PDB file of N, CA and C in Angstrom:
ATOM      1  N   MET A   1       0.523  -0.781   0.149  1.00 36.00           N
ATOM      2  CA  MET A   1      -0.002  -0.090  -0.576  1.00 36.00           C
ATOM      3  C   MET A   1       1.048   1.370   0.054  1.00 36.00           C
ATOM      4  N   SER A   2       0.128   2.130  -1.066  1.00 51.00           N
ATOM      5  CA  SER A   2       1.796   2.728  -1.422  1.00 51.00           C
ATOM      6  C   SER A   2       0.648   4.550  -0.183  1.00 51.00           C
ATOM      7  N   GLN A   3       2.143   5.351   0.081  1.00 77.00           N
ATOM      8  CA  GLN A   3       1.247   6.067   0.873  1.00 77.00           C
ATOM      9  C   GLN A   3       0.305   7.721  -0.555  1.00 77.00           C
ATOM     10  N   SER A   4      -0.337   8.233   0.028  1.00 93.00           N
ATOM     11  CA  SER A   4      -0.213   9.550  -0.996  1.00 93.00           C
ATOM     12  C   SER A   4       0.329  10.244  -1.132  1.00 93.00           C
ATOM     13  N   LEU A   5       0.492  10.435  -2.323  1.00 96.00           N
ATOM     14  CA  LEU A   5       1.677  11.679  -2.547  1.00 96.00           C
ATOM     15  C   LEU A   5       0.604  13.299  -2.345  1.00 96.00           C
ATOM     16  N   GLU A   6       0.379  13.576  -2.512  1.00 97.00           N
ATOM     17  CA  GLU A   6      -0.207  15.054  -1.359  1.00 97.00           C
ATOM     18  C   GLU A   6      -1.079  15.071  -0.534  1.00 97.00           C
ATOM     19  N   ILE A   7      -0.668  16.239   0.027  1.00 98.00           N
ATOM     20  CA  ILE A   7      -1.382  16.341   1.691  1.00 98.00           C
ATOM     21  C   ILE A   7      -1.704  17.380   1.569  1.00 98.00           C
ATOM     22  N   THR A   8      -2.705  18.091   1.741  1.00 98.00           N
ATOM     23  CA  THR A   8      -4.235  18.769   2.285  1.00 98.00           C
ATOM     24  C   THR A   8      -2.713  20.054   3.082  1.00 98.00           C
ATOM     25  N   PRO A   9      -2.889  21.410   2.734  1.00 98.00           N
ATOM     26  CA  PRO A   9      -1.912  22.638   3.922  1.00 98.00           C
ATOM     27  C   PRO A   9      -2.058  22.303   5.062  1.00 98.00           C
ATOM     28  N   GLN A  10      -2.915  21.761   5.443  1.00 98.00           N
ATOM     29  CA  GLN A  10      -3.471  21.546   7.178  1.00 98.00           C
ATOM     30  C   GLN A  10      -3.038  20.636   7.523  1.00 98.00           C
ATOM     31  N   GLU A  11      -2.303  19.467   6.157  1.00 97.00           N
ATOM     32  CA  GLU A  11      -1.689  18.145   6.652  1.00 97.00           C
ATOM     33  C   GLU A  11      -0.514  18.601   8.014  1.00 97.00           C
ATOM     34  N   ALA A  12      -0.117  19.688   6.157  1.00 97.00           N
ATOM     35  CA  ALA A  12       0.751  19.855   6.645  1.00 97.00           C
ATOM     36  C   ALA A  12       1.976  20.636   7.051  1.00 97.00           C
ATOM     37  N   LYS A  13       0.764  22.001   8.491  1.00 97.00           N
ATOM     38  CA  LYS A  13       0.309  22.348   9.143  1.00 97.00           C
ATOM     39  C   LYS A  13       1.384  22.181   9.877  1.00 97.00           C
ATOM     40  N   SER A  14       0.108  21.126   9.832  1.00 96.00           N
ATOM     41  CA  SER A  14      -0.004  20.421  11.393  1.00 96.00           C
ATOM     42  C   SER A  14       1.477  18.705  11.867  1.00 96.00           C
ATOM     43  N   ARG A  15       2.054  18.511  10.656  1.00 96.00           N
ATOM     44  CA  ARG A  15       3.506  18.126  10.861  1.00 96.00           C
ATOM     45  C   ARG A  15       4.046  18.999  11.063  1.00 96.00           C
ATOM     46  N   LEU A  16       4.639  20.573  10.561  1.00 96.00           N
ATOM     47  CA  LEU A  16       5.831  20.956  10.655  1.00 96.00           C
ATOM     48  C   LEU A  16       4.937  21.726  11.643  1.00 96.00           C
ATOM     49  N   ALA A  17       4.475  21.887  12.973  1.00 95.00           N
ATOM     50  CA  ALA A  17       4.295  22.413  14.284  1.00 95.00           C
ATOM     51  C   ALA A  17       4.900  21.272  15.802  1.00 95.00           C
ATOM     52  N   SER A  18       5.625  19.798  14.489  1.00 91.00           N
ATOM     53  CA  SER A  18       5.804  19.058  15.626  1.00 91.00           C
ATOM     54  C   SER A  18       7.773  19.153  15.235  1.00 91.00           C
ATOM     55  N   PRO A  19       8.823  20.232  15.860  1.00 88.00           N
ATOM     56  CA  PRO A  19       9.620  20.213  15.982  1.00 88.00           C
ATOM     57  C   PRO A  19      10.989  18.553  15.716  1.00 88.00           C
ATOM     58  N   GLY A  20      11.243  18.838  13.963  1.00 89.00           N
ATOM     59  CA  GLY A  20      11.789  17.565  13.432  1.00 89.00           C
ATOM     60  C   GLY A  20      11.167  17.014  12.315  1.00 89.00           C
ATOM     61  N   LYS A  21       9.323  16.503  12.803  1.00 93.00           N
ATOM     62  CA  LYS A  21       9.075  15.997  11.853  1.00 93.00           C
ATOM     63  C   LYS A  21       8.506  15.813  11.098  1.00 93.00           C
ATOM     64  N   ALA A  22       8.489  17.650  10.186  1.00 97.00           N
ATOM     65  CA  ALA A  22       8.722  17.839   8.327  1.00 97.00           C
ATOM     66  C   ALA A  22       9.861  18.761   8.342  1.00 97.00           C
ATOM     67  N   THR A  23      10.412  18.847   6.740  1.00 97.00           N
ATOM     68  CA  THR A  23      11.240  19.739   6.600  1.00 97.00           C
ATOM     69  C   THR A  23      10.202  20.205   5.343  1.00 97.00           C
ATOM     70  N   LEU A  24      10.155  21.602   5.101  1.00 98.00           N
ATOM     71  CA  LEU A  24       9.398  21.636   3.875  1.00 98.00           C
ATOM     72  C   LEU A  24      10.142  23.008   2.972  1.00 98.00           C
ATOM     73  N   VAL A  25      10.143  21.920   1.963  1.00 98.00           N
ATOM     74  CA  VAL A  25      11.109  22.262   0.521  1.00 98.00           C
ATOM     75  C   VAL A  25      10.599  23.724  -0.536  1.00 98.00           C
ATOM     76  N   ASP A  26      10.531  23.862  -0.893  1.00 98.00           N
ATOM     77  CA  ASP A  26      10.013  25.302  -1.710  1.00 98.00           C
ATOM     78  C   ASP A  26      10.725  25.059  -2.540  1.00 98.00           C
ATOM     79  N   VAL A  27      10.268  24.668  -3.760  1.00 98.00           N
ATOM     80  CA  VAL A  27      11.108  24.597  -5.061  1.00 98.00           C
ATOM     81  C   VAL A  27      10.757  25.387  -6.180  1.00 98.00           C
ATOM     82  N   ARG A  28      10.467  26.608  -6.098  1.00 98.00           N
ATOM     83  CA  ARG A  28       9.660  27.674  -6.715  1.00 98.00           C
ATOM     84  C   ARG A  28      10.742  28.201  -6.568  1.00 98.00           C
ATOM     85  N   GLU A  29      10.751  29.567  -7.710  1.00 98.00           N
ATOM     86  CA  GLU A  29      11.710  30.590  -7.361  1.00 98.00           C
ATOM     87  C   GLU A  29      12.500  31.694  -7.226  1.00 98.00           C
ATOM     88  N   PRO A  30      13.311  32.199  -7.149  1.00 98.00           N
ATOM     89  CA  PRO A  30      13.793  32.872  -5.832  1.00 98.00           C
ATOM     90  C   PRO A  30      13.875  34.067  -5.710  1.00 98.00           C
ATOM     91  N   ASN A  31      12.915  34.325  -6.731  1.00 98.00           N
ATOM     92  CA  ASN A  31      11.564  35.864  -7.560  1.00 98.00           C
ATOM     93  C   ASN A  31      10.652  35.525  -6.839  1.00 98.00           C
ATOM     94  N   GLU A  32      10.359  33.688  -7.158  1.00 98.00           N
ATOM     95  CA  GLU A  32       8.587  33.692  -6.428  1.00 98.00           C
ATOM     96  C   GLU A  32       9.065  34.104  -5.041  1.00 98.00           C
ATOM     97  N   PHE A  33      10.040  32.850  -4.237  1.00 98.00           N
ATOM     98  CA  PHE A  33      10.451  32.606  -2.811  1.00 98.00           C
ATOM     99  C   PHE A  33      10.292  33.938  -2.324  1.00 98.00           C
ATOM    100  N   ALA A  34      11.020  35.238  -3.243  1.00 97.00           N
ATOM    101  CA  ALA A  34      11.099  36.173  -2.108  1.00 97.00           C
ATOM    102  C   ALA A  34       9.909  37.448  -2.611  1.00 97.00           C
ATOM    103  N   VAL A  35       8.166  37.041  -2.633  1.00 97.00           N
ATOM    104  CA  VAL A  35       7.742  37.708  -3.194  1.00 97.00           C
ATOM    105  C   VAL A  35       6.587  36.875  -1.851  1.00 97.00           C
ATOM    106  N   ALA A  36       6.123  35.948  -1.829  1.00 97.00           N
ATOM    107  CA  ALA A  36       6.348  35.112  -0.374  1.00 97.00           C
ATOM    108  C   ALA A  36       6.971  33.978  -0.914  1.00 97.00           C
ATOM    109  N   HIS A  37       6.486  32.909   0.234  1.00 97.00           N
ATOM    110  CA  HIS A  37       7.438  32.516   1.230  1.00 97.00           C
ATOM    111  C   HIS A  37       6.624  32.111   2.999  1.00 97.00           C
ATOM    112  N   ILE A  38       7.390  30.419   3.345  1.00 97.00           N
ATOM    113  CA  ILE A  38       6.712  30.124   4.331  1.00 97.00           C
ATOM    114  C   ILE A  38       7.860  30.312   5.264  1.00 97.00           C
ATOM    115  N   PRO A  39       7.421  30.900   6.249  1.00 95.00           N
ATOM    116  CA  PRO A  39       8.554  30.885   7.204  1.00 95.00           C
ATOM    117  C   PRO A  39       9.148  29.808   7.939  1.00 95.00           C
ATOM    118  N   GLY A  40      10.556  29.424   7.710  1.00 94.00           N
ATOM    119  CA  GLY A  40      11.465  28.416   7.787  1.00 94.00           C
ATOM    120  C   GLY A  40      10.789  27.644   6.920  1.00 94.00           C
ATOM    121  N   SER A  41      10.893  28.696   5.569  1.00 97.00           N
ATOM    122  CA  SER A  41      10.601  26.845   4.168  1.00 97.00           C
ATOM    123  C   SER A  41      12.338  27.027   3.667  1.00 97.00           C
ATOM    124  N   ARG A  42      12.831  25.992   3.386  1.00 97.00           N
ATOM    125  CA  ARG A  42      14.294  25.730   2.730  1.00 97.00           C
ATOM    126  C   ARG A  42      14.147  26.044   0.910  1.00 97.00           C
ATOM    127  N   LEU A  43      14.605  27.417   0.224  1.00 98.00           N
ATOM    128  CA  LEU A  43      13.949  27.324  -1.164  1.00 98.00           C
ATOM    129  C   LEU A  43      15.515  26.745  -1.166  1.00 98.00           C
ATOM    130  N   LEU A  44      14.916  25.282  -2.745  1.00 98.00           N
ATOM    131  CA  LEU A  44      15.867  24.637  -3.687  1.00 98.00           C
ATOM    132  C   LEU A  44      15.063  25.132  -4.816  1.00 98.00           C
ATOM    133  N   PRO A  45      15.356  25.625  -6.044  1.00 98.00           N
ATOM    134  CA  PRO A  45      14.494  25.802  -6.911  1.00 98.00           C
ATOM    135  C   PRO A  45      14.505  24.319  -7.644  1.00 98.00           C
ATOM    136  N   MET A  46      13.059  23.973  -8.326  1.00 98.00           N
ATOM    137  CA  MET A  46      12.889  22.448  -8.897  1.00 98.00           C
ATOM    138  C   MET A  46      14.388  22.449 -10.009  1.00 98.00           C
ATOM    139  N   GLN A  47      14.522  22.755 -10.987  1.00 97.00           N
ATOM    140  CA  GLN A  47      16.335  22.164 -11.144  1.00 97.00           C
ATOM    141  C   GLN A  47      17.390  22.553 -10.842  1.00 97.00           C
ATOM    142  N   SER A  48      17.516  22.076 -10.053  1.00 98.00           N
ATOM    143  CA  SER A  48      18.207  22.147  -8.299  1.00 98.00           C
ATOM    144  C   SER A  48      18.395  20.746  -7.880  1.00 98.00           C
ATOM    145  N   ILE A  49      17.314  20.572  -7.838  1.00 98.00           N
ATOM    146  CA  ILE A  49      16.664  18.949  -6.850  1.00 98.00           C
ATOM    147  C   ILE A  49      17.114  18.133  -7.437  1.00 98.00           C
ATOM    148  N   PRO A  50      17.807  17.388  -8.584  1.00 98.00           N
ATOM    149  CA  PRO A  50      18.402  16.763  -8.996  1.00 98.00           C
ATOM    150  C   PRO A  50      19.431  16.361  -8.778  1.00 98.00           C
ATOM    151  N   ALA A  51      20.550  17.710  -8.811  1.00 98.00           N
ATOM    152  CA  ALA A  51      22.053  18.575  -7.291  1.00 98.00           C
ATOM    153  C   ALA A  51      22.042  17.595  -6.405  1.00 98.00           C
ATOM    154  N   GLU A  52      21.284  17.809  -5.906  1.00 97.00           N
ATOM    155  CA  GLU A  52      20.612  18.252  -4.256  1.00 97.00           C
ATOM    156  C   GLU A  52      19.826  16.838  -4.112  1.00 97.00           C
ATOM    157  N   LEU A  53      20.168  15.806  -4.844  1.00 98.00           N
ATOM    158  CA  LEU A  53      19.653  14.544  -3.872  1.00 98.00           C
ATOM    159  C   LEU A  53      20.105  13.461  -2.737  1.00 98.00           C
ATOM    160  N   GLN A  54      21.328  14.198  -2.030  1.00 97.00           N
ATOM    161  CA  GLN A  54      22.253  13.115  -1.488  1.00 97.00           C
ATOM    162  C   GLN A  54      21.326  14.334   0.247  1.00 97.00           C
ATOM    163  N   HIS A  55      21.811  15.773  -0.064  1.00 97.00           N
ATOM    164  CA  HIS A  55      21.431  16.599   0.338  1.00 97.00           C
ATOM    165  C   HIS A  55      19.884  17.228   1.335  1.00 97.00           C
ATOM    166  N   LEU A  56      18.586  16.094   0.462  1.00 98.00           N
ATOM    167  CA  LEU A  56      18.246  16.150  -0.214  1.00 98.00           C
ATOM    168  C   LEU A  56      17.794  14.528   1.782  1.00 98.00           C
ATOM    169  N   GLU A  57      17.988  12.799   0.773  1.00 98.00           N
ATOM    170  CA  GLU A  57      17.520  11.835   1.265  1.00 98.00           C
ATOM    171  C   GLU A  57      17.910  12.086   3.138  1.00 98.00           C
ATOM    172  N   LYS A  58      19.481  13.179   3.596  1.00 97.00           N
ATOM    173  CA  LYS A  58      19.904  13.696   4.785  1.00 97.00           C
ATOM    174  C   LYS A  58      18.915  13.855   5.755  1.00 97.00           C
ATOM    175  N   LEU A  59      17.890  14.428   5.002  1.00 96.00           N
ATOM    176  CA  LEU A  59      16.418  15.386   5.686  1.00 96.00           C
ATOM    177  C   LEU A  59      16.216  14.310   5.852  1.00 96.00           C
ATOM    178  N   ALA A  60      15.525  14.051   5.313  1.00 97.00           N
ATOM    179  CA  ALA A  60      14.192  12.965   4.475  1.00 97.00           C
ATOM    180  C   ALA A  60      14.832  11.935   5.961  1.00 97.00           C
ATOM    181  N   ASP A  61      16.373  11.352   6.652  1.00 95.00           N
ATOM    182  CA  ASP A  61      16.166  10.383   7.612  1.00 95.00           C
ATOM    183  C   ASP A  61      15.680  10.855   8.746  1.00 95.00           C
ATOM    184  N   GLY A  62      15.108  12.093   9.354  1.00 88.00           N
ATOM    185  CA  GLY A  62      14.685  12.174  10.322  1.00 88.00           C
ATOM    186  C   GLY A  62      13.261  12.728   9.939  1.00 88.00           C
ATOM    187  N   ALA A  63      12.045  13.519   8.841  1.00 96.00           N
ATOM    188  CA  ALA A  63      11.881  13.987   9.131  1.00 96.00           C
ATOM    189  C   ALA A  63      11.368  14.249   7.526  1.00 96.00           C
ATOM    190  N   ASP A  64       9.579  14.275   7.163  1.00 97.00           N
ATOM    191  CA  ASP A  64       9.461  14.126   5.858  1.00 97.00           C
ATOM    192  C   ASP A  64       8.901  15.782   5.038  1.00 97.00           C
ATOM    193  N   LEU A  65       9.447  14.941   3.972  1.00 98.00           N
ATOM    194  CA  LEU A  65      10.067  16.625   2.802  1.00 98.00           C
ATOM    195  C   LEU A  65       8.605  16.808   2.592  1.00 98.00           C
ATOM    196  N   LEU A  66       7.903  18.133   2.909  1.00 98.00           N
ATOM    197  CA  LEU A  66       6.595  18.547   1.795  1.00 98.00           C
ATOM    198  C   LEU A  66       7.442  19.296   1.596  1.00 98.00           C
ATOM    199  N   ILE A  67       7.408  18.869   0.646  1.00 98.00           N
ATOM    200  CA  ILE A  67       7.435  20.172  -0.907  1.00 98.00           C
ATOM    201  C   ILE A  67       6.262  20.992  -1.065  1.00 98.00           C
ATOM    202  N   LEU A  68       6.774  22.134  -2.195  1.00 98.00           N
ATOM    203  CA  LEU A  68       6.014  23.431  -2.167  1.00 98.00           C
ATOM    204  C   LEU A  68       6.129  23.823  -2.805  1.00 98.00           C
ATOM    205  N   CYS A  69       4.611  24.325  -3.933  1.00 98.00           N
ATOM    206  CA  CYS A  69       5.291  24.880  -5.204  1.00 98.00           C
ATOM    207  C   CYS A  69       4.471  26.487  -4.970  1.00 98.00           C
ATOM    208  N   HIS A  70       4.510  27.341  -6.438  1.00 98.00           N
ATOM    209  CA  HIS A  70       2.816  27.978  -6.283  1.00 98.00           C
ATOM    210  C   HIS A  70       1.680  27.375  -6.046  1.00 98.00           C
ATOM    211  N   HIS A  71       1.298  26.257  -6.982  1.00 98.00           N
ATOM    212  CA  HIS A  71      -0.479  26.144  -7.078  1.00 98.00           C
ATOM    213  C   HIS A  71      -0.097  24.114  -7.125  1.00 98.00           C
ATOM    214  N   GLY A  72       1.132  23.682  -7.102  1.00 97.00           N
ATOM    215  CA  GLY A  72       1.326  22.354  -6.585  1.00 97.00           C
ATOM    216  C   GLY A  72       1.643  21.605  -7.867  1.00 97.00           C
ATOM    217  N   VAL A  73       2.443  22.287  -8.941  1.00 97.00           N
ATOM    218  CA  VAL A  73       2.272  21.032 -10.180  1.00 97.00           C
ATOM    219  C   VAL A  73       3.523  20.929  -9.614  1.00 97.00           C
ATOM    220  N   ARG A  74       4.278  21.700  -9.511  1.00 98.00           N
ATOM    221  CA  ARG A  74       5.678  21.926  -9.945  1.00 98.00           C
ATOM    222  C   ARG A  74       6.360  20.704  -8.848  1.00 98.00           C
ATOM    223  N   SER A  75       5.835  21.303  -7.131  1.00 98.00           N
ATOM    224  CA  SER A  75       5.636  19.857  -5.841  1.00 98.00           C
ATOM    225  C   SER A  75       5.506  18.772  -6.334  1.00 98.00           C
ATOM    226  N   LEU A  76       4.797  18.427  -7.230  1.00 98.00           N
ATOM    227  CA  LEU A  76       3.499  17.081  -6.972  1.00 98.00           C
ATOM    228  C   LEU A  76       5.456  16.443  -8.321  1.00 98.00           C
ATOM    229  N   GLN A  77       5.744  16.716  -9.253  1.00 98.00           N
ATOM    230  CA  GLN A  77       6.346  15.492 -10.018  1.00 98.00           C
ATOM    231  C   GLN A  77       8.010  15.748  -9.072  1.00 98.00           C
ATOM    232  N   VAL A  78       8.231  17.027  -8.677  1.00 98.00           N
ATOM    233  CA  VAL A  78       9.292  17.334  -7.162  1.00 98.00           C
ATOM    234  C   VAL A  78       8.730  15.471  -6.408  1.00 98.00           C
ATOM    235  N   ALA A  79       8.071  15.230  -5.797  1.00 98.00           N
ATOM    236  CA  ALA A  79       7.823  14.901  -4.917  1.00 98.00           C
ATOM    237  C   ALA A  79       8.126  13.301  -5.379  1.00 98.00           C
ATOM    238  N   ASN A  80       6.967  13.411  -7.125  1.00 98.00           N
ATOM    239  CA  ASN A  80       6.949  12.241  -7.510  1.00 98.00           C
ATOM    240  C   ASN A  80       8.710  11.095  -7.679  1.00 98.00           C
ATOM    241  N   TRP A  81       9.436  12.949  -8.691  1.00 98.00           N
ATOM    242  CA  TRP A  81      10.816  11.521  -8.430  1.00 98.00           C
ATOM    243  C   TRP A  81      11.550  11.769  -7.244  1.00 98.00           C
ATOM    244  N   LEU A  82      11.373  12.081  -5.905  1.00 98.00           N
ATOM    245  CA  LEU A  82      11.428  12.237  -4.856  1.00 98.00           C
ATOM    246  C   LEU A  82      11.372  10.588  -4.964  1.00 98.00           C
ATOM    247  N   ARG A  83      10.240  10.555  -4.349  1.00 98.00           N
ATOM    248  CA  ARG A  83      10.339   8.563  -4.040  1.00 98.00           C
ATOM    249  C   ARG A  83      10.583   7.884  -5.268  1.00 98.00           C
ATOM    250  N   ALA A  84      10.905   8.587  -6.720  1.00 98.00           N
ATOM    251  CA  ALA A  84      11.446   7.533  -7.520  1.00 98.00           C
ATOM    252  C   ALA A  84      12.615   7.091  -7.307  1.00 98.00           C
ATOM    253  N   GLN A  85      13.733   8.578  -5.982  1.00 98.00           N
ATOM    254  CA  GLN A  85      15.091   7.719  -6.152  1.00 98.00           C
ATOM    255  C   GLN A  85      14.822   7.856  -4.479  1.00 98.00           C
ATOM    256  N   GLY A  86      13.662   6.174  -4.204  1.00 97.00           N
ATOM    257  CA  GLY A  86      13.768   6.360  -3.083  1.00 97.00           C
ATOM    258  C   GLY A  86      13.758   7.054  -1.809  1.00 97.00           C
ATOM    259  N   ILE A  87      12.780   8.024  -1.695  1.00 97.00           N
ATOM    260  CA  ILE A  87      12.775   9.196  -0.588  1.00 97.00           C
ATOM    261  C   ILE A  87      11.267   8.690  -0.815  1.00 97.00           C
ATOM    262  N   ASP A  88      10.409   7.926   0.256  1.00 96.00           N
ATOM    263  CA  ASP A  88       9.076   7.740   0.523  1.00 96.00           C
ATOM    264  C   ASP A  88       8.147   8.633   0.963  1.00 96.00           C
ATOM    265  N   ASN A  89       9.111   9.102   2.167  1.00 97.00           N
ATOM    266  CA  ASN A  89       8.765   9.862   2.290  1.00 97.00           C
ATOM    267  C   ASN A  89       8.223  11.700   2.284  1.00 97.00           C
ATOM    268  N   SER A  90       8.028  11.694   0.939  1.00 98.00           N
ATOM    269  CA  SER A  90       8.436  13.030  -0.110  1.00 98.00           C
ATOM    270  C   SER A  90       6.718  13.341  -0.965  1.00 98.00           C
ATOM    271  N   TYR A  91       6.390  14.660  -0.015  1.00 98.00           N
ATOM    272  CA  TYR A  91       5.388  15.153  -0.173  1.00 98.00           C
ATOM    273  C   TYR A  91       4.908  15.547  -0.503  1.00 98.00           C
ATOM    274  N   SER A  92       3.329  16.132  -1.565  1.00 98.00           N
ATOM    275  CA  SER A  92       3.157  17.653  -2.136  1.00 98.00           C
ATOM    276  C   SER A  92       2.346  18.083  -1.797  1.00 98.00           C
ATOM    277  N   ILE A  93       2.869  19.402  -1.782  1.00 98.00           N
ATOM    278  CA  ILE A  93       1.818  19.629  -0.414  1.00 98.00           C
ATOM    279  C   ILE A  93      -0.042  20.321  -1.294  1.00 98.00           C
ATOM    280  N   ALA A  94      -0.877  19.721  -1.242  1.00 98.00           N
ATOM    281  CA  ALA A  94      -1.776  20.277  -2.764  1.00 98.00           C
ATOM    282  C   ALA A  94      -2.042  21.770  -2.728  1.00 98.00           C
ATOM    283  N   GLY A  95      -2.133  21.607  -3.489  1.00 98.00           N
ATOM    284  CA  GLY A  95      -2.666  23.303  -4.194  1.00 98.00           C
ATOM    285  C   GLY A  95      -1.363  24.840  -3.959  1.00 98.00           C
ATOM    286  N   GLY A  96      -0.548  23.620  -3.150  1.00 98.00           N
ATOM    287  CA  GLY A  96       0.496  25.451  -3.107  1.00 98.00           C
ATOM    288  C   GLY A  96       0.934  25.769  -2.464  1.00 98.00           C
ATOM    289  N   ILE A  97       1.289  27.087  -2.239  1.00 98.00           N
ATOM    290  CA  ILE A  97       1.884  28.701  -1.875  1.00 98.00           C
ATOM    291  C   ILE A  97       0.146  29.356  -1.551  1.00 98.00           C
ATOM    292  N   ASP A  98      -0.150  28.628  -2.765  1.00 98.00           N
ATOM    293  CA  ASP A  98      -1.512  30.328  -2.547  1.00 98.00           C
ATOM    294  C   ASP A  98      -3.000  29.508  -2.862  1.00 98.00           C
ATOM    295  N   ARG A  99      -2.751  28.199  -2.769  1.00 98.00           N
ATOM    296  CA  ARG A  99      -3.620  27.187  -1.526  1.00 98.00           C
ATOM    297  C   ARG A  99      -3.944  27.516   0.134  1.00 98.00           C
ATOM    298  N   TRP A 100      -2.082  27.609   1.158  1.00 98.00           N
ATOM    299  CA  TRP A 100      -1.819  27.732   2.133  1.00 98.00           C
ATOM    300  C   TRP A 100      -2.660  29.554   2.406  1.00 98.00           C
ATOM    301  N   SER A 101      -1.858  30.408   1.807  1.00 97.00           N
ATOM    302  CA  SER A 101      -2.561  31.468   1.998  1.00 97.00           C
ATOM    303  C   SER A 101      -4.119  31.104   2.018  1.00 97.00           C
ATOM    304  N   HIS A 102      -5.242  30.926   1.184  1.00 97.00           N
ATOM    305  CA  HIS A 102      -6.118  30.365   1.473  1.00 97.00           C
ATOM    306  C   HIS A 102      -6.432  30.047   2.323  1.00 97.00           C
ATOM    307  N   GLU A 103      -6.088  28.728   2.928  1.00 97.00           N
ATOM    308  CA  GLU A 103      -6.502  28.075   3.961  1.00 97.00           C
ATOM    309  C   GLU A 103      -5.588  28.201   5.482  1.00 97.00           C
ATOM    310  N   VAL A 104      -4.571  28.257   5.087  1.00 97.00           N
ATOM    311  CA  VAL A 104      -3.546  28.379   6.585  1.00 97.00           C
ATOM    312  C   VAL A 104      -2.672  29.809   7.136  1.00 97.00           C
ATOM    313  N   ASP A 105      -3.251  30.603   5.485  1.00 97.00           N
ATOM    314  CA  ASP A 105      -2.339  32.106   6.868  1.00 97.00           C
ATOM    315  C   ASP A 105      -2.621  32.677   5.606  1.00 97.00           C
ATOM    316  N   PRO A 106      -3.833  34.097   5.899  1.00 96.00           N
ATOM    317  CA  PRO A 106      -4.085  35.347   4.691  1.00 96.00           C
ATOM    318  C   PRO A 106      -2.796  36.082   4.963  1.00 96.00           C
ATOM    319  N   GLU A 107      -1.601  36.008   6.099  1.00 96.00           N
ATOM    320  CA  GLU A 107      -0.675  36.927   6.553  1.00 96.00           C
ATOM    321  C   GLU A 107       0.631  37.152   4.813  1.00 96.00           C
ATOM    322  N   ILE A 108       0.755  35.694   4.270  1.00 96.00           N
ATOM    323  CA  ILE A 108       1.472  34.958   3.280  1.00 96.00           C
ATOM    324  C   ILE A 108       0.473  35.996   1.878  1.00 96.00           C
ATOM    325  N   PRO A 109       1.079  36.725   1.130  1.00 96.00           N
ATOM    326  CA  PRO A 109       1.166  37.182  -0.039  1.00 96.00           C
ATOM    327  C   PRO A 109       0.704  36.897  -1.950  1.00 96.00           C
ATOM    328  N   GLN A 110      -0.639  36.407  -2.047  1.00 95.00           N
ATOM    329  CA  GLN A 110      -1.258  35.755  -3.603  1.00 95.00           C
ATOM    330  C   GLN A 110      -0.431  37.152  -4.934  1.00 95.00           C
ATOM    331  N   TYR A 111       0.372  35.935  -5.786  1.00 95.00           N
ATOM    332  CA  TYR A 111       0.595  36.048  -6.446  1.00 95.00           C
ATOM    333  C   TYR A 111      -0.083  35.039  -8.042  1.00 95.00           C
TER     334      TYR A 111
END
């Protein structure tokens, strides 16, 4: 039985609330990150993910990887790719930062 690839922003928020249980990886571009980001997230633009695989494997050793983008398309691709590389605790945050700003934190700007 495989785990779902996507989690809701609310699920992500609750996982992030438990120290050490999850790492938030933002795969958007630096200019997008500058407009809006979730405090504590790590910026790793999508095209840099393959080069960062070993670093991500280390991060995933102790915590789930929660992958975030603008609307959830890139993060789903990244989470799927990471699972194919054996990082089974990778999850895409459904709807991306846009949905997060609607459902979790309206202080985060929409763009």
